[in-house]
Amino acid sequence: LLTRLEAGAPPPLKVWYASALSRLGDRGAMKRIADYARSKDLAIAFKATLTLAELSPPGDRKAIAALRAIAAHEAQLNELAPYAGALILTRLAALHDAAARKALYAILDNPDEGARLAAAEGLAKLGDDAGKAVLHEVSANPASPNRLVAAVAQIPLGEYGGLALITQQLGAREPASRRLAARALGDIGEPSSLAALVALTRDPSWTVRIAAAAAVVSIVGLDPQVLAQASVDWTKGALESQDWAVRHAAAGVLADLPEKQAMPLLARAIADPDPKVRIAASRSAGRMKTAEAAAKVMVAVRTEIDPGVKEQQVKALGEIGNPAAHDVLAQLSEEAGRIGVLAAGSLIAVGDVSGKSKLDAAVAAPATELRLAAVEAASAANNPIVVPTLKIGILDHVFEIRFTAAEGLSLFNAEKAAAVPVLTAALGSKDVGIVGRALAALTRLGETIRNHLRTPADMLDSPDPRQRLAAVPFVRALQIAEEVPLLRRLVADPDPEVRRAGVDAIEDVVPHDKDQAIKLYKLAVGDDDPVVLSKASGQLARLLAPPPRLAAAPPPVDDVPPAKVKLAFDDATAAASNARAVLASFEVLARELTTAIATPARDDAMVAHVAELARNLDDGAAKVEAAAVSTEAAARAVSEAAGASPSLAAARLVADATALARTARSAATAAHSTRVDASDKAGKYVKDETRDAQILIAVAETAIASGNFVEAKQKLDQAAKAIRRSGARNSSLDSLYGRLYQQMAARTQDPDAKRKLLEQEVNAYRRLAKTGSGPEVQRANDRLAELADEIKQLEP
């Protein structure tokens, strides 16, 4: 539908359709948007360029070049969008263009208030609070005409100081101000705004009514029960997926769900057939830190056979720290290898320091993997008794062991003099993940990073998502006041993996500033990525109080539509009813044709029947299209009868009629696709079923040679039917059946299945022996003798 609409749309609307198609996965849509960005019409080129930038990944050269090209026309663009330059710079900064963010910072000192505000607003959308002072200044200035815009621009920064001003603007004279205020209240999500927004749903302007209704839905959607259920529903459905990557993502969300609903899902995920999913589930269990989670992991670890999964389960038991896991960990600590060493560390974490002796022995062991396991286990033991073990590890000749030990010492804020040189050396690593962890460890030790240009903000400016992801441990090591502004940038990042890590990091803020954590989670509850959305929704459900219940809004005064509108609506309803009936008949035909072509033809009459069904389906699709056109015309008649300024009751009928027309059009579009697909399949069916038997036999012989036994069997069956219909005989058919069953049996490991295939081979060669002649009969008899022995060996 969108493809058809784009083709026939005027140029300004083509950009919108292409944008939607790109989001739906149309690969050619981005190329068309790039073409629109080169339009001679500056309004179209500007819109297309901004859209191209919005849909492109950071660092995309084509999008950056298009933005720079359109920036050359800034003077003319300001007539279309005031301060267009700041908007272009914001898009460039979102693409991580090196100079764009600095240019926005420079505009913050511009003497023009509008320019300063545009730059500050653009930075706020990127999660950057560098323009916060400008926004405060403008929103607090009673003489400024930009107070509302400034107050709204502060919301992404967690600044709700303009709430009173925004609420006041619900009564502004200009519909645009009322609409902006309503949307802003929906973004803030305060239940105290509901009454005023409900009242605004009766505003004279339909655009304001829609904005108010959307804001009400946004606020009510923050009900903890709604949030929790949405998160649980997605996770539950994702764990049932056939795609391991989807199940892996869902397993990573379990710690964010309400505990009661999370436990059954944890039990399922930790027993998943894919080890990667089981590892993610074990990590989630470690974050849950509950007795129930420990119990699930203890059950799983006893039967786990994958070493990587078992290691993570042992670590999870240590992270949970529940003494109930003591006996299981003590038993595991007796195992040889890494599992035993890691279990010793987790044993310390649950309160039994007897595991330290095993760590001390392992950290001096000849095997590198045991020494590494010792410092890993000590780092996670959550008890300073292991500091001497880590001091030994920091002297190891293997850098990975030295680094892990130094990182562990930073967690205990111990032995700074020994740890800092190792961590500083790690800053030269080519692995950005190592660099991020080293920066985090140095920060925990209170060390100022000198002679390096790496700061968390610099890392987040990188166009490389790996660099931005590596900044997350660094950010999490900062003080809360420094961490929160950077978390806003993380949850606004274009890369979903970075946003997921950013949402996980918000849990650091909860114990220190619950209100700030709520504001950060709110930024992510509208995310396009289901994992980010589920994590934020689940965490918000724990922190928010339920909104107050509202009385139903009073009915509007003009509750009766004009007679002519009602009459036109009745016609539209009748047209839609007819469209549904025509569609139902079409669907019956489509199902009948699908059933028919799913079964090989028994005779020529069956082939003729399929051809007739295909013709009838073509006629049915045409009738569905005609019914859709009729419904659309009836809907337009309702709109025309209502006039340019319809009453609320008339507007509802117009909306209902439009919905009916939209449904009919969608059905016609789907019917067209069904007809094309079914016609192709029916044509192939007729062609296959009427093809010469010798051709089918030749195709089958090629399929057997290539190992495509399914196709070979299908072609031989078709050839057999064609031969039976003609009344002829063909001994080569039985010979090929014999070869097919022989090769299928050779590929089969199951004795019963192999015996059945060999018996089918026997039947084929017996037929050949009766009807064939010459050498092929001798070969058939020789093979029958061999088959008797092979089948006898397979008998129970």
XYZ file of C-alpha atoms in Angstrom, residues 2 32 34 74 94 106 191 194 200 233 326 328 343 363-364 369 435 533 561 564 614 621 634 639 652 696 747 779:
28
model
C 2.757 2.465 0.926
C 14.940 7.054 -3.212
C 18.805 10.136 -1.263
C 20.990 27.975 5.177
C 23.673 12.555 15.852
C 29.637 27.650 20.078
C -0.626 11.644 36.788
C -4.554 13.848 33.618
C -8.549 19.289 26.552
C 4.358 -10.578 27.538
C 26.813 -23.266 50.086
C 26.333 -27.020 45.988
C 33.194 -22.233 42.731
C 46.867 -18.363 41.384
C 50.297 -20.039 41.582
C 43.628 -20.907 32.687
C 40.496 0.299 27.523
C 11.603 -1.223 25.890
C -24.771 13.975 13.992
C -27.197 13.951 5.927
C -7.357 -19.955 -10.529
C -9.851 -10.347 -6.566
C -18.830 6.192 0.323
C -16.537 13.534 4.820
C -16.590 10.478 14.796
C 9.752 -35.839 -14.994
C 21.647 -41.787 4.681
C 20.673 -56.451 -11.876
